[in-house]
């Protein structure tokens, strides 16, 4: 069935019944302090600009974010990352070698197609060990490099979501299209929405929709700066943070681990 036809069917009233939000289904869930939605800011790869420029902005505006580290990169800015830990930012695991599909030519030496669940487990364990040794904190949250969740090829392909579920409290994807429903989300596959290259005004409609639905938006970025490839603009962040911190907008801003722990503590789940 083609995509347009399928979308049309999904939008018929009977099918839309399955897409109601938790509020409409009377599932008891409330964000803390009367908030209407939650937003987590997350940044991947331990790019240098994150501690060279980004954390100073976040700290000046008193916002705590989640950083998913690749140890080899973080080890080149150890003092910056130690400061980030001291400021209360959350340190997550983003693997050891950042394996993605070998269709990315730069990932050929560490292509997911050539991985096994055992080699992935080793890599995630080793990454945690190095981060803990460097910063004194052991990551409990993970982000899938490139948002890709498989190892192997063809009939031998396996998902490594169960491995992430076993080792971490959350696993975050990338370039996804919907925020998370706190009463439904699988914590091993929380969605990540790209904020690189976007203006605040581009993100706002999605955030306002999330407020109406009581969702959890996890934004994902890479470089933190003025512009360029895979860059979350500091001008956008300033506007976004001003919006999020305006009490009138009723947004709870917290790192990924804190939000997921809160959701779990409420027990308001479908299953
Ligand atoms: Zn990455």
Coordinates of C-alpha atoms and ligand atoms in Angstrom, one line a residue:
X1 CA 0.0 0.0 0.0
X2 CA 1.5 3.3 -0.8
X3 CA 2.2 5.9 1.8
X4 CA -0.5 8.4 0.8
X5 CA -3.2 5.8 0.8
X6 CA -2.1 4.5 4.1
X7 CA -2.1 8.0 5.6
X8 CA -5.6 8.5 4.3
X9 CA -6.8 5.4 6.0
X10 CA -5.1 6.2 9.3
X11 CA -6.9 9.6 9.3
X12 CA -10.3 8.0 9.0
X13 CA -12.2 8.6 12.3
X14 CA -12.3 5.0 13.5
X15 CA -8.6 4.6 13.0
X16 CA -8.0 8.0 14.7
X17 CA -9.5 6.5 17.9
X18 CA -6.3 4.6 18.2
X19 CA -4.3 7.8 18.1
X20 CA -5.9 9.6 21.0
X21 CA -3.5 11.1 23.6
X22 CA -3.4 9.8 27.1
X23 CA -5.4 12.8 28.3
X24 CA -8.3 11.9 26.1
X25 CA -8.1 8.3 27.3
X26 CA -8.3 9.4 31.0
X27 CA -5.0 7.7 31.9
X28 CA -3.8 9.5 35.0
X29 CA -0.6 11.1 34.3
X30 CA 0.6 14.6 35.2
X31 CA 3.9 16.3 34.7
X32 CA 5.3 17.9 37.9
X33 CA 4.2 21.3 39.2
X34 CA 1.4 21.7 36.7
X35 CA 3.6 21.5 33.7
X36 CA 2.0 20.6 30.4
X37 CA 5.0 19.0 28.6
X38 CA 8.6 18.1 29.1
X39 CA 11.6 19.0 26.9
X40 CA 15.1 17.5 27.2
X41 CA 18.0 19.0 25.3
X42 CA 20.6 16.4 24.2
X43 CA 23.9 16.7 22.3
X44 CA 25.9 13.9 20.7
X45 CA 29.5 12.8 20.0
X46 CA 31.3 15.0 22.6
X47 CA 32.0 17.6 19.8
X48 CA 34.5 20.1 21.0
X49 CA 32.1 23.1 20.5
X50 CA 29.8 21.6 23.2
X51 CA 32.2 22.4 26.0
X52 CA 34.1 25.2 24.2
X53 CA 30.9 27.2 23.8
X54 CA 27.7 25.4 24.5
X55 CA 27.8 24.5 28.1
X56 CA 28.7 28.2 29.0
X57 CA 25.5 29.3 27.4
X58 CA 23.4 26.5 29.1
X59 CA 25.0 27.3 32.5
X60 CA 24.4 31.0 32.2
X61 CA 20.7 30.3 31.5
X62 CA 20.6 27.6 34.2
X63 CA 19.5 24.7 31.9
X64 CA 20.8 21.2 32.3
X65 CA 21.2 19.0 29.2
X66 CA 22.2 15.4 28.4
X67 CA 25.5 14.9 26.5
X68 CA 26.0 11.5 24.8
X69 CA 29.8 11.0 24.8
X70 CA 32.2 9.2 22.5
X71 CA 35.2 8.7 24.9
X72 CA 38.0 9.4 22.4
X73 CA 36.5 12.8 21.7
X74 CA 35.7 13.7 25.3
X75 CA 39.2 12.8 26.3
X76 CA 40.5 15.7 24.3
X77 CA 38.4 18.1 26.5
X78 CA 38.6 16.5 29.9
X79 CA 38.5 19.7 31.9
X80 CA 35.5 21.0 30.0
X81 CA 33.6 17.8 30.6
X82 CA 34.6 17.8 34.3
X83 CA 33.1 21.3 34.5
X84 CA 30.0 20.1 32.7
X85 CA 29.5 17.3 35.2
X86 CA 30.1 19.7 38.1
X87 CA 27.4 22.0 36.6
X88 CA 24.9 19.2 36.7
X89 CA 24.7 18.1 33.1
X90 CA 24.0 14.4 32.4
X91 CA 26.7 12.3 30.8
X92 CA 25.4 9.5 28.5
X93 CA 27.0 6.8 26.4
X94 CA 27.2 7.1 22.6
X95 CA 29.4 4.0 22.1
X96 CA 33.1 3.6 21.7
X97 CA 33.6 3.8 17.9
X98 CA 30.3 5.4 16.8
X99 CA 29.3 2.4 14.6
X100 CA 26.8 3.2 11.8
X101 CA 25.9 1.6 8.6
X102 CA 28.8 1.1 6.2
X103 CA 26.8 3.1 3.7
X104 CA 28.4 6.0 5.5
X105 CA 31.9 5.6 4.0
X106 CA 33.5 7.0 7.2
X107 CA 31.9 4.1 9.1
X108 CA 33.3 1.3 7.0
X109 CA 35.9 0.3 9.7
X110 CA 33.1 0.1 12.2
X111 CA 30.1 -0.8 10.2
X112 CA 27.0 -2.1 12.0
X113 CA 26.7 -4.7 9.2
X114 CA 29.8 -6.3 10.6
X115 CA 28.9 -6.1 14.3
X116 CA 27.5 -8.9 16.5
X117 CA 25.5 -8.4 19.7
X118 CA 28.7 -9.5 21.6
X119 CA 30.9 -7.0 19.9
X120 CA 28.3 -4.3 20.6
X121 CA 28.0 -5.3 24.3
X122 CA 31.8 -5.1 24.6
X123 CA 31.8 -1.6 23.0
X124 CA 29.1 -0.2 25.2
X125 CA 30.7 -1.6 28.3
X126 CA 34.1 -0.3 27.4
X127 CA 32.7 3.2 26.6
X128 CA 31.0 3.3 30.0
X129 CA 34.3 2.2 31.7
X130 CA 36.3 5.0 30.0
X131 CA 33.7 7.7 30.7
X132 CA 33.5 6.7 34.3
X133 CA 37.3 6.6 34.6
X134 CA 37.6 10.1 33.0
X135 CA 34.7 11.8 34.8
X136 CA 33.7 9.7 37.8
X137 CA 30.2 9.2 36.5
X138 CA 28.8 6.0 34.9
X139 CA 26.4 6.7 32.1
X140 CA 22.9 5.2 32.5
X141 CA 21.5 6.7 29.3
X142 CA 22.4 5.9 25.7
X143 CA 22.0 7.4 22.2
X144 CA 22.1 5.1 19.2
X145 CA 24.9 6.4 16.8
X146 CA 23.1 7.6 13.6
X147 CA 19.9 6.5 15.3
X148 CA 20.5 3.0 13.9
X149 CA 19.5 0.0 16.1
X150 CA 20.7 -3.1 14.3
X151 CA 23.8 -5.3 13.9
X152 CA 24.5 -7.7 11.1
X153 CA 23.1 -8.1 7.6
X154 CA 20.2 -9.8 5.9
X155 CA 18.7 -12.8 7.6
X156 CA 21.4 -12.5 10.3
X157 CA 20.4 -8.9 11.3
X158 CA 19.6 -8.5 14.9
X159 CA 18.2 -5.5 16.9
X160 CA 20.5 -4.2 19.6
X161 CA 17.6 -2.5 21.4
X162 CA 17.3 -5.4 23.9
X163 CA 21.0 -5.0 24.7
X164 CA 20.4 -1.2 25.3
X165 CA 17.4 -2.0 27.4
X166 CA 19.5 -4.4 29.5
X167 CA 22.4 -1.9 30.0
X168 CA 20.7 1.5 30.2
X169 CA 17.6 3.2 31.5
X170 CA 17.0 4.8 28.1
X171 CA 18.1 4.6 24.5
X172 CA 17.5 7.6 22.3
X173 CA 17.0 7.6 18.5
X174 CA 17.6 10.3 16.0
X175 CA 15.8 12.3 13.3
X176 CA 12.4 11.0 14.3
X177 CA 9.1 12.7 13.7
X178 CA 7.2 12.5 16.9
X179 CA 7.8 13.4 20.5
X180 CA 7.3 10.7 23.2
X181 CA 4.0 9.9 24.8
X182 CA 4.9 9.4 28.5
X183 CA 2.3 6.7 29.0
X184 CA 3.4 4.7 26.0
X185 CA 7.0 5.2 25.3
X186 CA 9.5 2.3 25.3
X187 CA 12.4 3.8 27.2
X188 CA 14.9 1.7 25.1
X189 CA 13.6 3.6 22.0
X190 CA 12.8 7.2 23.1
X191 CA 12.5 9.4 20.0
X192 CA 15.0 12.1 19.3
X193 CA 14.1 15.1 17.1
X194 CA 16.8 17.0 15.3
X195 CA 17.5 20.6 16.3
X196 CA 20.6 21.2 14.2
X197 CA 20.2 23.8 11.6
X198 CA 16.8 24.9 12.8
X199 CA 15.4 28.2 13.9
X200 CA 13.3 28.4 17.0
X201 CA 10.3 29.3 14.8
X202 CA 10.7 26.1 13.0
X203 CA 10.6 24.0 16.2
X204 CA 7.8 26.0 17.8
X205 CA 4.7 24.4 16.1
X206 CA 5.9 20.9 17.1
X207 CA 6.5 22.1 20.7
X208 CA 3.1 23.7 21.0
X209 CA 1.5 20.5 19.6
X210 CA 3.5 18.5 22.3
X211 CA 2.1 20.8 25.0
X212 CA -1.5 20.1 23.8
X213 CA -0.8 16.4 24.0
X214 CA 1.3 16.4 27.2
X215 CA 4.3 14.9 25.4
X216 CA 8.0 14.6 26.1
X217 CA 10.2 16.2 23.4
X218 CA 13.8 15.1 23.3
X219 CA 15.8 17.4 21.0
X220 CA 19.1 16.2 19.6
X221 CA 22.0 18.2 18.2
X222 CA 25.7 18.0 17.5
X223 CA 27.9 21.1 17.2
X224 CA 26.9 24.2 19.2
X225 CA 27.7 27.4 17.5
X226 CA 26.7 30.1 15.0
X227 CA 25.9 27.9 12.0
X228 CA 27.3 25.3 9.6
X229 CA 26.9 21.5 9.2
X230 CA 25.2 19.6 12.0
X231 CA 25.1 22.7 14.2
X232 CA 22.6 23.7 16.8
X233 CA 22.6 27.5 16.7
X234 CA 23.2 29.3 20.0
X235 CA 20.7 32.0 18.8
X236 CA 18.0 29.3 18.5
X237 CA 18.9 27.9 21.9
X238 CA 18.6 31.3 23.6
X239 CA 15.1 31.8 22.2
X240 CA 14.1 28.2 22.9
X241 CA 15.3 28.4 26.5
X242 CA 13.6 31.7 27.1
X243 CA 10.4 30.1 25.8
X244 CA 10.8 27.0 27.9
X245 CA 11.6 29.0 31.1
X246 CA 8.6 31.3 30.7
X247 CA 6.2 30.0 33.4
X248 CA 3.3 30.8 31.2
X249 CA 4.4 28.1 28.8
X250 CA 4.4 25.4 31.5
X251 CA 7.3 23.4 30.2
X252 CA 9.4 21.2 32.3
X253 CA 13.1 21.2 31.2
X254 CA 15.3 18.4 32.5
X255 CA 17.9 15.9 31.3
X256 CA 16.7 12.6 29.7
X257 CA 17.5 10.5 32.8
X258 CA 15.6 12.8 35.1
X259 CA 12.5 12.9 32.9
X260 CA 12.4 9.1 32.3
X261 CA 12.9 8.4 36.1
X262 CA 9.9 10.7 36.8
X263 CA 7.7 9.0 34.3
X264 CA 8.6 5.6 35.7
X265 CA 7.9 6.8 39.2
X266 CA 4.3 7.8 38.4
X267 CA 3.4 4.3 37.3
X268 CA 1.1 5.8 34.7
X269 CA 1.7 3.4 31.9
X270 CA -0.3 1.5 29.4
X271 CA 1.4 -1.9 30.2
Ligands
LIG1 ZN1 26.6 10.5 16.9

